[in-house]
C-alpha atoms as one frame of an Amber mdcrd trajectory, in Angstrom:
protein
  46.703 151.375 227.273  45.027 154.036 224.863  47.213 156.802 226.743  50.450
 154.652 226.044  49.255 154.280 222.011  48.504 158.431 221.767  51.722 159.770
 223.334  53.831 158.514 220.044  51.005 160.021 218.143  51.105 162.961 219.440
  54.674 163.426 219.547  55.135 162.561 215.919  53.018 165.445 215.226  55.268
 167.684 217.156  58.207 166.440 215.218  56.066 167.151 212.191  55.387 170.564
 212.684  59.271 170.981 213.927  60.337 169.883 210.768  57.328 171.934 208.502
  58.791 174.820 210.733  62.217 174.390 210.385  62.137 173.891 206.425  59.965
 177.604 206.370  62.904 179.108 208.455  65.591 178.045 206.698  63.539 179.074
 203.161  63.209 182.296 204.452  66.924 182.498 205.405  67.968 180.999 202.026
  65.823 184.096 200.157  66.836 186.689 202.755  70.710 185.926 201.820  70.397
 185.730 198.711  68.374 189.280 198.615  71.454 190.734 200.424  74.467 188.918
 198.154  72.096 190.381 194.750  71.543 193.885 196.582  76.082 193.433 197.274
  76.141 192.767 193.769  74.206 195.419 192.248  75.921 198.306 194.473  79.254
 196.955 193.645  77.900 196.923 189.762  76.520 200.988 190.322  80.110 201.985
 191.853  81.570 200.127 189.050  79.562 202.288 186.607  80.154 205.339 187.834
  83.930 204.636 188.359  83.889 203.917 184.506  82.347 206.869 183.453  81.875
 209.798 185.863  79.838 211.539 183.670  77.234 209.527 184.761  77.577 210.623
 188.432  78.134 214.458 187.567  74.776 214.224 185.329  72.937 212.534 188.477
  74.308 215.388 190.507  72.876 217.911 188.183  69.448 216.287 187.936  69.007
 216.781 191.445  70.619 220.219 191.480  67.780 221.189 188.816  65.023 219.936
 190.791  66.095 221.433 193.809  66.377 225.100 192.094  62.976 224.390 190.551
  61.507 223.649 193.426  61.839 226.433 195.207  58.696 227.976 193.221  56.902
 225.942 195.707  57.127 228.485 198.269  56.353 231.438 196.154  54.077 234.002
 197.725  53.302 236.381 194.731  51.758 236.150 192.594  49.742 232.841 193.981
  49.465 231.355 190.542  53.145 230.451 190.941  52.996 228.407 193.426  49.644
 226.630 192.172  50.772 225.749 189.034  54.677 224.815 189.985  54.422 221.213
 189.021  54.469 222.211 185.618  57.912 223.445 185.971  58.710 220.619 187.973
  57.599 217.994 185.290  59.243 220.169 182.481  62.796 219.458 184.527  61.963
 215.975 185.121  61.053 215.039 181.687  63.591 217.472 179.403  66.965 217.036
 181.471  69.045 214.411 179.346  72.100 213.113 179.782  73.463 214.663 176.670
  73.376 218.160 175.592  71.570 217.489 172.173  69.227 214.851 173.697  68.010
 217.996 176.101  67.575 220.305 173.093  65.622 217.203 171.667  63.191 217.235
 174.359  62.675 220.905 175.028  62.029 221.593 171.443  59.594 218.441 171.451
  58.188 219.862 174.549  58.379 224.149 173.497  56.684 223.219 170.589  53.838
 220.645 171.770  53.147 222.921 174.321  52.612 225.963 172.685  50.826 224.346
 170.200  47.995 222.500 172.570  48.530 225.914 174.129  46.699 227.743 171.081
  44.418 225.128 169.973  42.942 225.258 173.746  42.230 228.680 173.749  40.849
 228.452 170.564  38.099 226.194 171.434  37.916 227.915 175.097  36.373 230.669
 173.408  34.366 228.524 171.373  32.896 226.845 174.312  32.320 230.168 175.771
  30.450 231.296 172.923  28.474 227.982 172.231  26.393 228.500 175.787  24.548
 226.051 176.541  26.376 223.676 174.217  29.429 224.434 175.598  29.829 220.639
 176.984  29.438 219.327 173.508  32.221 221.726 172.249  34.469 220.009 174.785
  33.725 216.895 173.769  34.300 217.338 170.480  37.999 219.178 170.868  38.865
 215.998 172.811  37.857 213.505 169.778  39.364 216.165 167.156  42.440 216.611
 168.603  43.553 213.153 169.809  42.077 211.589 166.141  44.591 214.134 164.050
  47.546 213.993 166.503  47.258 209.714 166.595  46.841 209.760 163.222  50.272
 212.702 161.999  52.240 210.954 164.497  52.300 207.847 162.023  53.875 209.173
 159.719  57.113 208.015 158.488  59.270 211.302 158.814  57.497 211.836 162.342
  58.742 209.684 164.361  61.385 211.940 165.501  58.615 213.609 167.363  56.538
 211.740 168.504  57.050 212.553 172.372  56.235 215.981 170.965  52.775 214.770
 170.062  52.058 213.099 173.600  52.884 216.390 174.706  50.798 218.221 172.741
  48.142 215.870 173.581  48.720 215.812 177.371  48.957 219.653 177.508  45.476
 220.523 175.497  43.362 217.935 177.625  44.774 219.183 180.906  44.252 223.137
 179.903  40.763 222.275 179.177  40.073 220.594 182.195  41.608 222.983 183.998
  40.194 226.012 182.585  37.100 224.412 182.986  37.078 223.961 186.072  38.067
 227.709 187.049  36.206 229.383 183.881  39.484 231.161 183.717  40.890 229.820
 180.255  43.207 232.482 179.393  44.984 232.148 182.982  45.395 228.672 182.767
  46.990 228.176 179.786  49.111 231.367 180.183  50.605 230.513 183.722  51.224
 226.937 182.434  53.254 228.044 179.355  55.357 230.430 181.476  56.305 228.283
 184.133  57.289 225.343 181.341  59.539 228.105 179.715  60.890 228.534 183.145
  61.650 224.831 183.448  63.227 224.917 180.098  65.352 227.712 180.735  67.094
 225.972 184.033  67.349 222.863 182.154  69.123 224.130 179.573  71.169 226.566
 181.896  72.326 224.027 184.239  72.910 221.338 181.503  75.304 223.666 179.297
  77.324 225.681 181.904  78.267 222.468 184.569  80.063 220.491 182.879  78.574
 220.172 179.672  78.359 216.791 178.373  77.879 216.855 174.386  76.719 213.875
 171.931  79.225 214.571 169.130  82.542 213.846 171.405  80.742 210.959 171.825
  79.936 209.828 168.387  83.937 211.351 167.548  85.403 209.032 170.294  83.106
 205.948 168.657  84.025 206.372 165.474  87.815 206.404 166.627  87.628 203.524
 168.440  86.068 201.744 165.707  89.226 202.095 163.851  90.962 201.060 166.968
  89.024 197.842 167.454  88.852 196.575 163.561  92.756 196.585 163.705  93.194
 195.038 166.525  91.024 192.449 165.279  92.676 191.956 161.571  95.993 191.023
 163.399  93.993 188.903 165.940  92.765 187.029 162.686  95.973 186.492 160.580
  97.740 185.574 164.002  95.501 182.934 164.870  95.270 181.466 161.392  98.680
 181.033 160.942  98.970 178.981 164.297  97.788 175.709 165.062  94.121 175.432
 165.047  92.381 173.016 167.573  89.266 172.956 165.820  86.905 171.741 168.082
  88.592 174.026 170.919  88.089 176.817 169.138  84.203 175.863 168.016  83.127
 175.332 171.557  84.657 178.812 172.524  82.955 180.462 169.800  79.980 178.867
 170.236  79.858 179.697 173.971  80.652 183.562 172.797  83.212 183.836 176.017
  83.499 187.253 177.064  87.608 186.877 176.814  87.270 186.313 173.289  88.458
 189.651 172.362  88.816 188.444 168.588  85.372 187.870 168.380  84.687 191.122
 170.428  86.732 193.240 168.101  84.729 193.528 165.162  81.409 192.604 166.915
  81.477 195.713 168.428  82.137 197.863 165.441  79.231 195.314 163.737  77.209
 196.802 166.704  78.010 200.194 166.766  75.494 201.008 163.757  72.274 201.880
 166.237  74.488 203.853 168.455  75.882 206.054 166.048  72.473 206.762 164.389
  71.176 207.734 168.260  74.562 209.824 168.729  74.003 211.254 165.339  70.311
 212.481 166.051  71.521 214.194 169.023  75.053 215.176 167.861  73.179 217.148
 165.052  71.029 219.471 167.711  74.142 221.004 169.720  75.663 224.435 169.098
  79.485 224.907 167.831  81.216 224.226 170.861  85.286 223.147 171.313  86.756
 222.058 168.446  83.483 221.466 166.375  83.176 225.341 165.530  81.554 225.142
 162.381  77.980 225.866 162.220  76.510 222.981 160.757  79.387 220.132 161.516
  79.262 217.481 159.091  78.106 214.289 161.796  76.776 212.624 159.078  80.137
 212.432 157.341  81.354 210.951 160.422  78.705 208.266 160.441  79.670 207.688
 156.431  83.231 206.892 157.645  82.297 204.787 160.055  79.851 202.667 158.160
  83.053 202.330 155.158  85.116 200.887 158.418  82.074 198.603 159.198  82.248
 197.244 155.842  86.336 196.003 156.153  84.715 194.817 159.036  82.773 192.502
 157.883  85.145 190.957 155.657  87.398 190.880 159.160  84.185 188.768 160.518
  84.820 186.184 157.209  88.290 186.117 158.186  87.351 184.558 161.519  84.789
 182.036 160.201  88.024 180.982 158.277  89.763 179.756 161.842  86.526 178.419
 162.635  86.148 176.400 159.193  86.063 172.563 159.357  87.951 172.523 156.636
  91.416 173.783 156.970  94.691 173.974 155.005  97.758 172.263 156.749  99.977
 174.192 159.044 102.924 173.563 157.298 101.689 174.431 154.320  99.940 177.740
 155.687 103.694 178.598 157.022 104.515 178.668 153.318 103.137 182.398 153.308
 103.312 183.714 156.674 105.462 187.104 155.392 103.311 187.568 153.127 100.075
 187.453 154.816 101.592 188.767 158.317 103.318 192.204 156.398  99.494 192.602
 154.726  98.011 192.193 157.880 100.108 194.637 160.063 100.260 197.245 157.017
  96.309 197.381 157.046  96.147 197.594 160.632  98.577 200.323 160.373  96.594
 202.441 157.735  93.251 201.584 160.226  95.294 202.758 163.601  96.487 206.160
 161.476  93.602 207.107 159.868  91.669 206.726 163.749  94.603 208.841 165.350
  94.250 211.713 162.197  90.579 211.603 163.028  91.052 211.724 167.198  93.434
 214.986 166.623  91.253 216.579 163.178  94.808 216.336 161.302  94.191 216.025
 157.383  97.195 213.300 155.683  99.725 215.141 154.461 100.337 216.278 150.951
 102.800 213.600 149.959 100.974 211.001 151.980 100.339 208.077 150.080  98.820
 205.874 152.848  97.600 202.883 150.669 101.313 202.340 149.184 102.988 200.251
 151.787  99.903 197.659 151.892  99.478 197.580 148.358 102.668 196.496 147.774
 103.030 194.005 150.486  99.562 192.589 148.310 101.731 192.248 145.366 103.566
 189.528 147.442 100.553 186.980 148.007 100.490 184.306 146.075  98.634 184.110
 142.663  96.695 181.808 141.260  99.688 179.167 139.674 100.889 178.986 143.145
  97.917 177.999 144.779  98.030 175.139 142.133 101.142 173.763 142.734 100.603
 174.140 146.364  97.332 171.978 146.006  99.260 169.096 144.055 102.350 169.485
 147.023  99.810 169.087 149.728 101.054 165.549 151.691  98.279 165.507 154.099
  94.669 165.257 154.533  94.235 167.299 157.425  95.205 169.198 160.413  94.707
 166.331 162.427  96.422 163.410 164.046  96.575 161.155 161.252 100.706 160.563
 159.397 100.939 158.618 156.876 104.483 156.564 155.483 103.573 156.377 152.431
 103.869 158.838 149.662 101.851 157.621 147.863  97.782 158.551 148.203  96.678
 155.812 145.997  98.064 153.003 147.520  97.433 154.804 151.509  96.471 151.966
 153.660  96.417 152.634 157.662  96.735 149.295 159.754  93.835 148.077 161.676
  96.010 147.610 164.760  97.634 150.792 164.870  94.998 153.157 164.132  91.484
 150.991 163.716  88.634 152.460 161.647  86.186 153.921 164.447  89.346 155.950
 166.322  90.431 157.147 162.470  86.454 158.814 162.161  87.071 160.483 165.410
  89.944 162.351 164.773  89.362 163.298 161.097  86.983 166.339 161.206  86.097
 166.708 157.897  84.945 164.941 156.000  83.335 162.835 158.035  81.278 160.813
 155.150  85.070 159.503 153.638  84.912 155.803 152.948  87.097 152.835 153.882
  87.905 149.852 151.809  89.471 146.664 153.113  91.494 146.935 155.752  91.584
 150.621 155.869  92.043 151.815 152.527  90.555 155.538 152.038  89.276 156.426
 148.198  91.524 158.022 145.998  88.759 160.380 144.902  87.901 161.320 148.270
  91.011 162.095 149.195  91.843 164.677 146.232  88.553 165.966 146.786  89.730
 166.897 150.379  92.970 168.390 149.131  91.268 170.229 146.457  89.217 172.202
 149.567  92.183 172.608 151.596  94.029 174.446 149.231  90.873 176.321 148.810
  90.740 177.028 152.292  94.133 179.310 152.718  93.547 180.609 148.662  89.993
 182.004 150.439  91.701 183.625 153.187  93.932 185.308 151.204  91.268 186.551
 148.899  89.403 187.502 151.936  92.479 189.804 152.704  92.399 191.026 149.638
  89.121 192.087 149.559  89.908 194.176 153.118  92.492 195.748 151.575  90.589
 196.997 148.595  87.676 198.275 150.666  90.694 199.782 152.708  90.682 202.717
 149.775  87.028 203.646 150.554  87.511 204.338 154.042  90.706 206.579 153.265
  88.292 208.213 150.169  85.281 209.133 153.278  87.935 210.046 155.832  89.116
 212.848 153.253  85.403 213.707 152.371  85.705 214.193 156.229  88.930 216.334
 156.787  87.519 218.517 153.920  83.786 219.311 155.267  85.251 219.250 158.809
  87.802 221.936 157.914  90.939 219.423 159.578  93.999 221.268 160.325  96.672
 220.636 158.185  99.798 218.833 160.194 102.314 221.171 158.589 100.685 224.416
 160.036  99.908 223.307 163.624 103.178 223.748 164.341 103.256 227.508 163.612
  99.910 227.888 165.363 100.513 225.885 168.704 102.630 228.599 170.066  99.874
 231.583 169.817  99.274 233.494 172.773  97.152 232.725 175.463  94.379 235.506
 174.664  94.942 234.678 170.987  93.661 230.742 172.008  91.056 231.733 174.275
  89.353 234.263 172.213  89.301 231.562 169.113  87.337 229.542 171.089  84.320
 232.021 170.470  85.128 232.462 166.617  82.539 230.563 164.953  82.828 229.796
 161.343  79.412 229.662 158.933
């Protein structure tokens, strides 16, 4: 009887531990899967990036091609100190080699200088430990606390912050030459083989960076500020298109709220809104890099490029205000926004025009040309917007209260009454967006008040957005005012003479390349 009441026991703790073993086997299955669809994803998302931009992949190639070369001092025989002291080389590759030309130069003078600098401050107090005896020790000590104290301290600085890897380095270098020399009681070799093979490590950096397919900082920072140009245009039309079509407003909200990647209105002037910390990087390296293609000027004016841009980020923002006006809750009537389509469409289209020339003058280094007057065409489509008188009448002409679906019968606002059976009260707050604190009376009877007060900010609405085009058209003439600050420092070609001077000689084009101008 006891044997008959333990076998179920028994077996239910079988099934038990089945089911405990199971649920860890199929938990381990779930993670393993999903390890191998994220590892899938991230390959396909590294191909993807290098497909993009196969600078990235030539600059990988390089890395290791560097490394390799430097490594070879491994195996030196003589002298011996070479092959002791080749991780400094090593190190000097790993840290200085940049994906950018001007980010290397960055780093190696960061590096030269930090180096050379711990370099002389060590052998300084090496031969005042030397000469201290039996106090030596105590000298040690108290380079250690001098030198990191001043160098954490300088480093702080406002104006040094562009060098601050330079002071790690300078740190770094010092405490490991003192250590090292030391240890050997050879000061003087220590810090003399260590500053020769970091020149060394410099040298192939720099070597193997410049003549393999040199990737430079300003064509970067050129290209950005071109597309810039590019985008912002794009964008205006995007704007005045959308406005003058019918708005769903809550649509639209929950798109823009949910900041869809398809939204390429949105993504338009966001990313010349964005662009400011790139340029600044682009500009700090952009600013290190010798005359090379068809920056052959000595000092290049990158800064003047980064003024232009910031005068395009400015329309931009009144491009982002533009937006916010299809996004606005309160909103003029289509039919009445209709009224000016020409108008506001010509605008539109002319300043996207001036935006898309002034980016292709900048992506060839043309100058306008003498009799180019590129502000006329938009400035007199402006004249054609509506002035103030007709933004009156169009406010008393306005028939009604929103873009929604609400139509009236009646003519007449004072007397508007809306049927409880047709359209009841609690469907009639649902559809009317703004505003949604209007009144009711009776049997649906809206204020009179309330209802001019609505047509008053309607009208308001589409007089805004044209003011708000306005206002991108006026800071239009600043950007054209830095773009020929630009053409002027940058020494642009005039489009009347490259004509004459595209049919030079072959020699006559190759050996311009290594004119430099002061």
């Amino acid at each position: 009887m006891s044997k008959e009441r333990l076998l179920p026991f028994g077996s239910l703790e079988r099934n038990e531990d089945d089911t405990i073993t199971c649920s860890c086997f199929k938990l381990m299955h779930d993670r393993v899967l999903q390890l191998w669809k994220d590892s899938c994803n991230f390959s396909k998302k590294a191909f993807e990036m290098g497909r993009k931009d196969p600078r990235k992949v030539i600059y990988a190639i390089k890395m290791g091609f560097a490394l390799a070369l430097v490594s070879l001092f491994i195996f030196w025989k003589k002298p011996a100190d070479v092959s002791q002291f080749s991780i400094w080389a090593i190190l000097t590759v790993i840290v200085m080699f940049e994906f950018s030309i001007g980010a290397t130069f960055i780093k190696g003078f960061n590096r030269g200088l930090g180096t050379f600098c711990a370099g002389m401050l060590a052998f300084l107090f090496a031969e005042l430990s030397l000469l201290a005896g039996e106090w030596e020790k105590v000298v040690i000590v108290i380079s250690f606390f001098i030198t990191g104290s001043f160098a954490s301290y300088l480093k702080l600085y406002p104006t040094m912050a562009p060098y601050e890897y330079g002071y790690r380095v300078f740190v770094l270098t010092f405490c490991i030459l003192m250590v090292a020399g030391n240890r050997t009681r050879e000061y003087t070799v220590a810090i003399l083989s260590r500053l020769v093979l970091i020149a060394v490590g410099a040298c192939i950096c720099f070597i193997i960076n410049i003549c393999i397919y040199p990737i430079w900082a300003g064509d970067d920072l050129h290209h950005l500020v071109v597309n810039n140009f590019k985008e912002l245009a794009a964008s205006l039309e995007g704007c005045v298109d959308g406005y003058l079509k019918y708005v769903d407003y809550n649509r639209i909200l929950a798109r823009f709220m949910s900041q869809s990647s398809g939204d390429q209105l949105y993504l338009g002037y966001k990313t010349v809104i964005e662009s400011a910390s790139r340029e600044q990087t682009l500009l700090g390296f952009a600013v290190w890099e010798p005359p090379h293609g068809r920056y052959r000027t000595l000092r290049h004016p990158w800064r003047t490029y980064v003024k232009v841009s910031g005068a395009v980020r400015h329309c931009a923002y009144t491009v982002m205000a533009l937006h916010g006006c299809i996004l606005s809750e309160i909103q003029a009537p289509p039919e009445k926004r209709q009224v000016f389509r020409s108008q506001l469409q010509r605008v539109s289209s002319e300043g996207a025009k001036v935006l898309r020339e002034l980016g292709n003058k900048i992506e060839k280094m043309e100058k306008l040309g003498t009799d180019d007057n590129i502000l006329k065409e938009v400035l007199e489509d402006l004249g054609d917007l509506p002035s103030e008188r007709e933004y009156e009448t169009l406010q008393l002409g306005f028939k009604s209260l929103s873009e929604t679906a609400i139509y009236v019968k009646s003519p007449l606002i004072s007397t508007l009454r809306l049927p409880n059976k047709d359209l009841p009260k609690q469907k009639l707050r649902k559809h009317v967006p703004w505003p949604s604190w209007i009144s009711f009376e009776g049997h649906g009877l809206i204020k009179e008040d309330e209802v001019k007060t609505y047509q008053s900010a309607s009208a308001l609405s589409l007089a805004t957005f044209a003011s708000l085009l306005i206002e991108f058209v006026a800071r239009l003439q600043n950007v054209v005012d830095c773009f020929e600050e630009l053409s002027e420092e940058a020494e642009f070609k005039d489009p009347n003479i490259i004509v004459l001077t595209t049919s030079a000689c072959f020699w006559t084009r190759f050996l311009r390349c290594f004119s430099f101008k002061s």
